[in-house]
mmCIF file of C-alpha atoms in Angstrom:
data_model
loop_
_atom_site.group_PDB
_atom_site.id
_atom_site.type_symbol
_atom_site.label_atom_id
_atom_site.label_comp_id
_atom_site.label_asym_id
_atom_site.label_seq_id
_atom_site.Cartn_x
_atom_site.Cartn_y
_atom_site.Cartn_z
ATOM 1 C CA MET A 1 -0.117 -0.080 -0.047
ATOM 2 C CA THR A 2 1.481 3.435 -1.073
ATOM 3 C CA THR A 3 0.461 6.411 1.225
ATOM 4 C CA PRO A 4 -0.470 9.560 -0.617
ATOM 5 C CA GLU A 5 2.385 12.126 -1.200
ATOM 6 C CA PRO A 6 1.533 15.079 1.275
ATOM 7 C CA ARG A 7 -0.027 18.074 -0.275
ATOM 8 C CA THR A 8 1.426 21.348 -0.180
ATOM 9 C CA PRO A 9 -0.978 23.399 2.242
ATOM 10 C CA ALA A 10 -2.859 26.421 0.529
ATOM 11 C CA GLU A 11 -1.518 29.861 1.459
ATOM 12 C CA SER A 12 -5.135 30.235 3.442
ATOM 13 C CA PRO A 13 -6.518 26.889 4.890
ATOM 14 C CA LEU A 14 -9.970 25.963 3.805
ATOM 15 C CA LEU A 15 -10.607 25.135 7.420
ATOM 16 C CA SER A 16 -9.055 26.811 10.398
ATOM 17 C CA VAL A 17 -10.029 25.310 13.942
ATOM 18 C CA ARG A 18 -8.499 27.195 16.914
ATOM 19 C CA GLY A 19 -9.204 26.229 20.343
ATOM 20 C CA LEU A 20 -12.509 24.335 19.670
ATOM 21 C CA GLY A 21 -14.097 22.890 22.997
ATOM 22 C CA VAL A 22 -17.092 20.991 23.429
ATOM 23 C CA ARG A 23 -18.787 20.658 26.943
ATOM 24 C CA PHE A 24 -22.154 19.135 27.711
ATOM 25 C CA ARG A 25 -24.033 20.253 30.593
ATOM 26 C CA MET A 26 -25.691 17.356 32.817
ATOM 27 C CA ARG A 27 -28.039 17.069 35.464
ATOM 28 C CA GLY A 28 -26.437 18.504 38.832
ATOM 29 C CA GLY A 29 -24.496 21.056 37.398
ATOM 30 C CA ARG A 30 -21.974 18.130 36.119
ATOM 31 C CA HIS A 31 -19.915 18.832 32.984
ATOM 32 C CA ILE A 32 -18.489 16.668 30.468
ATOM 33 C CA ALA A 33 -15.680 17.882 28.305
ATOM 34 C CA ALA A 34 -16.191 15.883 25.245
ATOM 35 C CA VAL A 35 -13.583 18.001 23.236
ATOM 36 C CA THR A 36 -10.663 20.235 24.567
ATOM 37 C CA ASP A 37 -8.588 23.129 22.721
ATOM 38 C CA ALA A 38 -8.731 21.335 19.317
ATOM 39 C CA THR A 39 -6.289 23.295 16.790
ATOM 40 C CA PHE A 40 -5.670 22.289 13.348
ATOM 41 C CA ASP A 41 -5.806 23.515 9.897
ATOM 42 C CA LEU A 42 -7.201 21.769 6.659
ATOM 43 C CA ALA A 43 -5.993 22.830 3.087
ATOM 44 C CA ALA A 44 -7.837 22.623 -0.068
ATOM 45 C CA GLY A 45 -6.761 19.083 -1.682
ATOM 46 C CA GLU A 46 -5.885 17.618 1.494
ATOM 47 C CA CYS A 47 -7.161 14.781 3.743
ATOM 48 C CA LEU A 48 -6.865 14.611 7.484
ATOM 49 C CA ALA A 49 -7.687 11.389 9.149
ATOM 50 C CA LEU A 50 -9.022 11.957 12.792
ATOM 51 C CA VAL A 51 -8.328 8.507 14.562
ATOM 52 C CA GLY A 52 -8.633 7.284 18.234
ATOM 53 C CA GLU A 53 -10.700 4.869 20.471
ATOM 54 C CA SER A 54 -14.539 5.426 20.415
ATOM 55 C CA GLY A 55 -15.734 7.973 22.808
ATOM 56 C CA CYS A 56 -12.547 9.940 22.382
ATOM 57 C CA GLY A 57 -14.609 12.914 21.032
ATOM 58 C CA LYS A 58 -14.195 12.526 17.123
ATOM 59 C CA SER A 59 -17.668 12.632 16.334
ATOM 60 C CA VAL A 60 -18.708 15.347 18.934
ATOM 61 C CA LEU A 61 -16.111 17.414 17.179
ATOM 62 C CA ALA A 62 -17.669 16.998 13.466
ATOM 63 C CA SER A 63 -21.084 17.933 15.061
ATOM 64 C CA ALA A 64 -19.573 20.975 16.229
ATOM 65 C CA LEU A 65 -18.425 22.244 12.851
ATOM 66 C CA LEU A 66 -22.121 21.323 11.730
ATOM 67 C CA GLY A 67 -23.895 22.992 14.121
ATOM 68 C CA LEU A 68 -25.719 19.711 14.987
ATOM 69 C CA LEU A 69 -24.811 19.540 18.729
ATOM 70 C CA PRO A 70 -27.774 19.239 21.240
ATOM 71 C CA GLY A 71 -29.121 22.230 23.288
ATOM 72 C CA ASN A 72 -27.106 21.278 26.545
ATOM 73 C CA ALA A 73 -23.915 21.742 24.538
ATOM 74 C CA GLN A 74 -21.394 24.860 25.040
ATOM 75 C CA THR A 75 -18.682 25.270 22.846
ATOM 76 C CA THR A 76 -15.552 27.655 22.810
ATOM 77 C CA GLY A 77 -13.143 28.774 20.480
ATOM 78 C CA SER A 78 -13.388 29.167 16.670
ATOM 79 C CA ALA A 79 -13.565 27.198 13.371
ATOM 80 C CA LEU A 80 -13.380 29.633 9.945
ATOM 81 C CA LEU A 81 -14.713 27.896 6.939
ATOM 82 C CA GLY A 82 -12.971 29.683 3.864
ATOM 83 C CA GLY A 83 -12.813 28.890 0.317
ATOM 84 C CA SER A 84 -15.299 31.719 -0.674
ATOM 85 C CA ALA A 85 -15.792 35.416 -0.604
ATOM 86 C CA ASP A 86 -18.012 34.757 2.485
ATOM 87 C CA PRO A 87 -15.830 33.006 5.209
ATOM 88 C CA VAL A 88 -17.903 31.924 8.515
ATOM 89 C CA ASP A 89 -17.173 30.915 11.783
ATOM 90 C CA LEU A 90 -18.942 27.481 11.974
ATOM 91 C CA LEU A 91 -19.144 27.731 15.904
ATOM 92 C CA ALA A 92 -20.636 31.352 15.950
ATOM 93 C CA ALA A 93 -23.133 30.979 12.778
ATOM 94 C CA ASP A 94 -26.939 30.586 13.560
ATOM 95 C CA GLU A 95 -28.989 27.763 12.317
ATOM 96 C CA ARG A 96 -30.562 29.768 9.285
ATOM 97 C CA THR A 97 -26.930 30.354 7.846
ATOM 98 C CA MET A 98 -25.872 26.756 8.654
ATOM 99 C CA ALA A 99 -29.000 25.179 6.824
ATOM 100 C CA ARG A 100 -29.366 27.356 3.952
ATOM 101 C CA THR A 101 -25.753 28.149 3.004
ATOM 102 C CA VAL A 102 -23.317 25.719 4.766
ATOM 103 C CA ARG A 103 -24.535 22.201 5.247
ATOM 104 C CA GLY A 104 -24.949 20.254 1.903
ATOM 105 C CA ARG A 105 -23.455 23.162 0.044
ATOM 106 C CA ARG A 106 -19.909 24.013 1.747
ATOM 107 C CA ILE A 107 -19.666 21.284 3.942
ATOM 108 C CA GLY A 108 -21.034 17.422 3.185
ATOM 109 C CA LEU A 109 -21.427 14.932 5.653
ATOM 110 C CA VAL A 110 -21.127 11.011 5.530
ATOM 111 C CA PRO A 111 -22.803 10.300 8.839
ATOM 112 C CA GLN A 112 -21.834 7.542 11.280
ATOM 113 C CA SER A 113 -25.572 6.311 11.308
ATOM 114 C CA PRO A 114 -26.697 6.512 7.828
ATOM 115 C CA ALA A 115 -29.872 4.765 8.543
ATOM 116 C CA ALA A 116 -30.874 7.626 10.861
ATOM 117 C CA HIS A 117 -29.623 10.132 7.995
ATOM 118 C CA LEU A 118 -32.227 8.569 5.344
ATOM 119 C CA THR A 119 -35.803 9.659 5.032
ATOM 120 C CA PRO A 120 -37.602 6.244 5.854
ATOM 121 C CA VAL A 121 -40.542 6.739 3.650
ATOM 122 C CA ARG A 122 -38.464 7.506 0.422
ATOM 123 C CA THR A 123 -36.668 5.478 -2.135
ATOM 124 C CA VAL A 124 -32.797 6.033 -2.425
ATOM 125 C CA ARG A 125 -33.597 7.164 -5.838
ATOM 126 C CA SER A 126 -36.225 9.786 -4.639
ATOM 127 C CA GLN A 127 -33.718 11.092 -2.185
ATOM 128 C CA LEU A 128 -30.747 11.342 -4.760
ATOM 129 C CA ARG A 129 -33.004 13.303 -7.189
ATOM 130 C CA GLU A 130 -34.162 15.561 -4.400
ATOM 131 C CA VAL A 131 -30.548 16.529 -3.206
ATOM 132 C CA LEU A 132 -29.315 17.077 -7.029
ATOM 133 C CA ARG A 133 -32.473 19.291 -7.791
ATOM 134 C CA GLU A 134 -31.599 21.433 -4.912
ATOM 135 C CA LEU A 135 -28.167 21.756 -5.203
ATOM 136 C CA THR A 136 -27.491 21.369 -8.988
ATOM 137 C CA GLY A 137 -30.918 22.678 -10.615
ATOM 138 C CA LEU A 138 -31.107 19.678 -12.673
ATOM 139 C CA ARG A 139 -34.318 18.564 -14.105
ATOM 140 C CA GLY A 140 -35.985 15.926 -16.268
ATOM 141 C CA SER A 141 -33.741 13.314 -17.896
ATOM 142 C CA ALA A 142 -30.509 14.996 -16.881
ATOM 143 C CA LEU A 143 -31.834 14.509 -13.197
ATOM 144 C CA THR A 144 -32.587 10.752 -13.878
ATOM 145 C CA LYS A 145 -28.911 10.178 -15.495
ATOM 146 C CA ALA A 146 -27.338 12.208 -12.690
ATOM 147 C CA ALA A 147 -28.997 9.924 -9.847
ATOM 148 C CA GLY A 148 -27.686 7.073 -11.335
ATOM 149 C CA ALA A 149 -24.230 8.447 -11.754
ATOM 150 C CA ALA A 150 -24.139 9.517 -8.176
ATOM 151 C CA ALA A 151 -25.171 6.036 -7.113
ATOM 152 C CA GLU A 152 -22.471 4.670 -8.962
ATOM 153 C CA ARG A 153 -19.631 6.848 -7.717
ATOM 154 C CA ALA A 154 -20.546 5.399 -4.154
ATOM 155 C CA ALA A 155 -20.749 1.922 -5.403
ATOM 156 C CA PHE A 156 -24.536 2.009 -4.810
ATOM 157 C CA PRO A 157 -25.942 -0.770 -6.883
ATOM 158 C CA ALA A 158 -28.694 0.688 -9.832
ATOM 159 C CA ASP A 159 -30.929 -2.354 -8.958
ATOM 160 C CA HIS A 160 -31.311 -1.020 -5.457
ATOM 161 C CA LEU A 161 -32.299 2.431 -6.269
ATOM 162 C CA ASP A 162 -35.882 1.859 -5.936
ATOM 163 C CA ARG A 163 -35.774 0.453 -2.528
ATOM 164 C CA TYR A 164 -36.324 2.203 0.823
ATOM 165 C CA PRO A 165 -33.894 2.703 3.827
ATOM 166 C CA HIS A 166 -35.391 -0.333 5.809
ATOM 167 C CA GLU A 167 -34.552 -2.799 2.640
ATOM 168 C CA LEU A 168 -30.938 -2.097 2.780
ATOM 169 C CA SER A 169 -28.256 -3.614 4.645
ATOM 170 C CA GLY A 170 -25.841 -1.536 6.910
ATOM 171 C CA GLY A 171 -23.214 -1.639 4.068
ATOM 172 C CA LEU A 172 -25.821 -0.487 1.335
ATOM 173 C CA ALA A 173 -27.230 2.313 3.688
ATOM 174 C CA GLN A 174 -23.536 3.508 4.017
ATOM 175 C CA ARG A 175 -23.299 3.758 0.583
ATOM 176 C CA ALA A 176 -26.385 5.466 0.098
ATOM 177 C CA ALA A 177 -25.303 8.193 2.564
ATOM 178 C CA THR A 178 -21.817 8.229 0.762
ATOM 179 C CA ALA A 179 -23.554 9.047 -2.388
ATOM 180 C CA LEU A 180 -26.080 11.893 -1.115
ATOM 181 C CA ALA A 181 -22.823 13.381 0.544
ATOM 182 C CA LEU A 182 -20.934 13.732 -2.608
ATOM 183 C CA VAL A 183 -23.586 14.804 -4.549
ATOM 184 C CA GLY A 184 -22.929 18.587 -4.049
ATOM 185 C CA ASP A 185 -19.242 18.299 -4.330
ATOM 186 C CA ALA A 186 -18.916 20.477 -1.323
ATOM 187 C CA PRO A 187 -15.524 22.284 -0.493
ATOM 188 C CA LEU A 188 -15.269 20.364 2.510
ATOM 189 C CA LEU A 189 -16.265 16.973 3.270
ATOM 190 C CA LEU A 190 -16.674 15.637 6.805
ATOM 191 C CA ALA A 191 -16.682 11.859 6.597
ATOM 192 C CA ASP A 192 -17.684 10.093 10.073
ATOM 193 C CA GLU A 193 -16.728 6.525 9.877
ATOM 194 C CA PRO A 194 -17.387 6.373 6.126
ATOM 195 C CA THR A 195 -16.700 2.677 5.749
ATOM 196 C CA THR A 196 -18.478 1.138 8.390
ATOM 197 C CA GLY A 197 -20.214 -2.005 7.370
ATOM 198 C CA LEU A 198 -18.367 -2.538 4.037
ATOM 199 C CA ASP A 199 -15.864 -5.372 3.140
ATOM 200 C CA ARG A 200 -12.346 -4.970 2.284
ATOM 201 C CA GLU A 201 -12.704 -4.244 -1.394
ATOM 202 C CA LEU A 202 -15.803 -1.730 -0.849
ATOM 203 C CA VAL A 203 -13.653 0.035 1.988
ATOM 204 C CA ASP A 204 -10.744 0.722 -0.522
ATOM 205 C CA ARG A 205 -13.198 1.693 -3.363
ATOM 206 C CA THR A 206 -14.869 3.988 -1.007
ATOM 207 C CA ALA A 207 -11.725 5.458 0.491
ATOM 208 C CA ASP A 208 -10.593 5.897 -3.029
ATOM 209 C CA GLU A 209 -13.674 7.761 -4.253
ATOM 210 C CA LEU A 210 -13.340 10.049 -1.031
ATOM 211 C CA ARG A 211 -9.480 10.407 -2.239
ATOM 212 C CA ARG A 212 -10.729 11.579 -5.625
ATOM 213 C CA HIS A 213 -12.943 14.004 -4.428
ATOM 214 C CA THR A 214 -9.945 15.500 -2.405
ATOM 215 C CA ASP A 215 -7.948 15.504 -5.285
ATOM 216 C CA ASP A 216 -9.971 17.652 -7.126
ATOM 217 C CA GLY A 217 -9.297 20.509 -5.080
ATOM 218 C CA ARG A 218 -11.694 19.843 -2.223
ATOM 219 C CA ALA A 219 -10.964 19.164 1.623
ATOM 220 C CA LEU A 220 -11.786 15.638 3.643
ATOM 221 C CA LEU A 221 -11.641 15.538 7.358
ATOM 222 C CA MET A 222 -12.121 11.618 7.633
ATOM 223 C CA ILE A 223 -13.169 10.342 11.297
ATOM 224 C CA THR A 224 -12.227 6.511 11.443
ATOM 225 C CA HIS A 225 -11.155 3.422 13.534
ATOM 226 C CA ASP A 226 -9.851 1.765 10.036
ATOM 227 C CA LEU A 227 -6.269 2.701 10.164
ATOM 228 C CA ALA A 228 -5.782 0.878 6.919
ATOM 229 C CA ALA A 229 -8.309 3.028 5.054
ATOM 230 C CA ALA A 230 -6.442 6.306 6.482
ATOM 231 C CA GLU A 231 -2.949 5.072 5.424
ATOM 232 C CA ARG A 232 -4.399 4.325 2.225
ATOM 233 C CA ILE A 233 -5.473 7.969 1.468
ATOM 234 C CA ALA A 234 -4.710 10.440 4.414
ATOM 235 C CA ASP A 235 -1.978 13.267 3.904
ATOM 236 C CA ARG A 236 -2.013 13.722 7.764
ATOM 237 C CA VAL A 237 -3.006 11.975 10.716
ATOM 238 C CA ALA A 238 -4.594 13.274 14.044
ATOM 239 C CA VAL A 239 -4.866 11.303 16.958
ATOM 240 C CA MET A 240 -7.504 12.175 19.787
ATOM 241 C CA TYR A 241 -7.391 10.620 23.080
ATOM 242 C CA ALA A 242 -10.073 11.607 26.121
ATOM 243 C CA GLY A 243 -11.150 14.995 23.855
ATOM 244 C CA ARG A 244 -7.750 15.940 23.153
ATOM 245 C CA ILE A 245 -5.735 16.031 20.207
ATOM 246 C CA VAL A 246 -2.379 14.373 20.988
ATOM 247 C CA GLU A 247 -0.601 14.136 18.082
ATOM 248 C CA LEU A 248 -0.848 15.800 14.403
ATOM 249 C CA SER A 249 1.807 14.140 11.941
ATOM 250 C CA PRO A 250 2.287 13.779 8.376
ATOM 251 C CA ALA A 251 0.734 10.191 7.253
ATOM 252 C CA ALA A 252 3.878 8.748 5.526
ATOM 253 C CA ARG A 253 5.542 9.419 8.988
ATOM 254 C CA PHE A 254 2.702 8.106 11.182
ATOM 255 C CA PHE A 255 2.577 5.050 9.143
ATOM 256 C CA GLY A 256 6.182 4.620 8.008
ATOM 257 C CA GLY A 257 9.471 3.566 9.411
ATOM 258 C CA ASP A 258 9.615 6.589 12.012
ATOM 259 C CA GLY A 259 6.094 5.939 13.148
ATOM 260 C CA PRO A 260 4.024 8.026 15.644
ATOM 261 C CA ARG A 261 5.842 9.800 18.665
ATOM 262 C CA HIS A 262 2.894 9.761 21.250
ATOM 263 C CA PRO A 263 2.655 6.388 23.377
ATOM 264 C CA TYR A 264 -0.830 6.158 22.896
ATOM 265 C CA ALA A 265 -0.496 6.595 19.020
ATOM 266 C CA ARG A 266 2.084 3.684 18.571
ATOM 267 C CA GLY A 267 -0.372 1.598 20.714
ATOM 268 C CA LEU A 268 -2.871 2.210 18.049
ATOM 269 C CA LEU A 269 -0.821 0.747 15.467
ATOM 270 C CA ASP A 270 0.756 -2.173 17.855
ATOM 271 C CA ALA A 271 -2.867 -3.123 18.253
ATOM 272 C CA LEU A 272 -3.506 -4.205 14.648
ATOM 273 C CA PRO A 273 -3.436 -7.642 13.555
ATOM 274 C CA GLU A 274 -0.986 -7.018 10.897
ATOM 275 C CA ARG A 275 1.521 -5.504 13.568
ATOM 276 C CA ALA A 276 2.187 -6.508 16.963
ATOM 277 C CA PHE A 277 -1.494 -7.278 17.697
ATOM 278 C CA THR A 278 -0.996 -6.052 21.171
ATOM 279 C CA ALA A 279 -3.902 -4.229 22.977
ATOM 280 C CA ILE A 280 -3.722 -1.165 24.637
ATOM 281 C CA PRO A 281 -3.807 -1.979 28.671
ATOM 282 C CA GLY A 282 -6.672 -0.327 30.551
ATOM 283 C CA MET A 283 -9.430 1.684 29.643
ATOM 284 C CA PRO A 284 -9.818 5.271 28.463
ATOM 285 C CA PRO A 285 -10.635 7.648 31.566
ATOM 286 C CA GLU A 286 -14.402 9.120 31.864
ATOM 287 C CA LEU A 287 -14.827 12.263 30.256
ATOM 288 C CA GLY A 288 -16.353 13.659 33.110
ATOM 289 C CA ASP A 289 -13.680 12.756 35.553
ATOM 290 C CA LEU A 290 -10.516 13.716 33.676
ATOM 291 C CA PRO A 291 -7.485 14.043 35.534
ATOM 292 C CA ASP A 292 -5.329 17.493 35.745
ATOM 293 C CA GLY A 293 -2.240 16.080 33.823
ATOM 294 C CA CYS A 294 -1.992 13.469 31.055
ATOM 295 C CA ALA A 295 -4.998 11.584 30.566
ATOM 296 C CA PHE A 296 -3.237 8.698 29.377
ATOM 297 C CA ALA A 297 -0.617 8.201 32.206
ATOM 298 C CA ALA A 298 -2.470 5.555 33.781
ATOM 299 C CA ARG A 299 -2.180 3.393 30.772
ATOM 300 C CA CYS A 300 1.237 4.501 29.890
ATOM 301 C CA THR A 301 4.143 2.422 30.557
ATOM 302 C CA ARG A 302 6.639 5.794 30.120
ATOM 303 C CA ALA A 303 4.742 7.769 32.773
ATOM 304 C CA THR A 304 6.564 9.504 35.731
ATOM 305 C CA ASP A 305 5.776 12.360 38.224
ATOM 306 C CA ILE A 306 5.811 15.117 35.027
ATOM 307 C CA CYS A 307 2.810 13.522 33.637
ATOM 308 C CA ALA A 308 0.683 15.013 36.441
ATOM 309 C CA THR A 309 1.216 18.109 34.483
ATOM 310 C CA LEU A 310 -0.850 18.566 31.321
ATOM 311 C CA PRO A 311 1.518 18.369 28.216
ATOM 312 C CA ALA A 312 0.994 21.145 25.532
ATOM 313 C CA LEU A 313 0.608 20.236 21.872
ATOM 314 C CA ALA A 314 4.156 21.081 20.833
ATOM 315 C CA PRO A 315 5.884 20.856 17.125
ATOM 316 C CA GLY A 316 8.996 19.216 16.374
ATOM 317 C CA HIS A 317 10.589 16.533 14.481
ATOM 318 C CA GLY A 318 7.981 16.665 11.697
ATOM 319 C CA SER A 319 5.110 16.504 13.716
ATOM 320 C CA SER A 320 3.260 18.062 16.719
ATOM 321 C CA VAL A 321 2.938 16.110 19.956
ATOM 322 C CA ALA A 322 1.356 16.482 23.541
ATOM 323 C CA CYS A 323 3.669 14.255 25.581
ATOM 324 C CA HIS A 324 6.529 14.543 28.115
ATOM 325 C CA HIS A 325 8.159 11.311 26.899
ATOM 326 C CA ALA A 326 7.346 11.618 23.092
ATOM 327 C CA GLU A 327 9.652 9.220 21.005
ATOM 328 C CA GLU A 328 12.490 11.429 19.485
ATOM 329 C CA ARG A 329 12.940 11.260 15.768
ATOM 330 C CA VAL A 330 15.877 12.509 13.768
ATOM 331 C CA ASP A 331 14.941 13.735 10.393
ATOM 332 C CA ALA A 332 16.900 12.380 7.437
#
């Protein structure tokens, strides 16, 4: 497998996230810090893979960017979406702006739970036609042809287009949702576990289609547990743990000989069957009861007293890492 050559970032990133935080207010005045101080840029033509164990905050971050958080959520920071004459801060925009000018037009979404996003009383063909008509203005035979092409792009079988969502397997529902997300060719695509329920051949085909979407000058934020898919198409990798980004690295470095610098990121790779197949010991901490220092210290064989102090995400050796005991790598 060949990792894509890293893209040269544009002068102005398409998406610039600074200090993004999400907290949920719970009963009794308790708060859960689902995302804390997330900071990254995403350029046109670039794929950033966001990886980490379930519950680390990846999907909450995506929901924040789309303005789809529940009413008990509080956000901090900024997320500036550029790429047009009318940049918008996704965290500050009102619902009217998000619904009419952002979702579907400037940001496409491949949802984590596609069955919940498909309209249950309409066929896949009908839903594709509706989205195409709204975003492209096509009518008549051109619309019919475009709906078939959109399905083919996501490897959705033509003989299933007139089926309803409840008649689809999980994998087919995932492909239908992917087809709908790609319709508008939005400048930014958020793909939340886009390969769930697919066999390996379809995983690769879906990943390659998402890569083509990116190669055409658009940006892709791919949230995934599938590190093989990330290795196949990502330019950079961001690793989340307990709501924080703990490493940002070029994909070639992350998956290549140097490997990740953060012990948790190295553990994710070592857990793969084709590598050491060794699980990370212990369990992630509760997001409502995070320690003051490094959240990974309780599971880390390198932990010392200094880990009681929270490490900052600091650049160095070709990647940024938040760890007092990061692997030191010397650039060739």
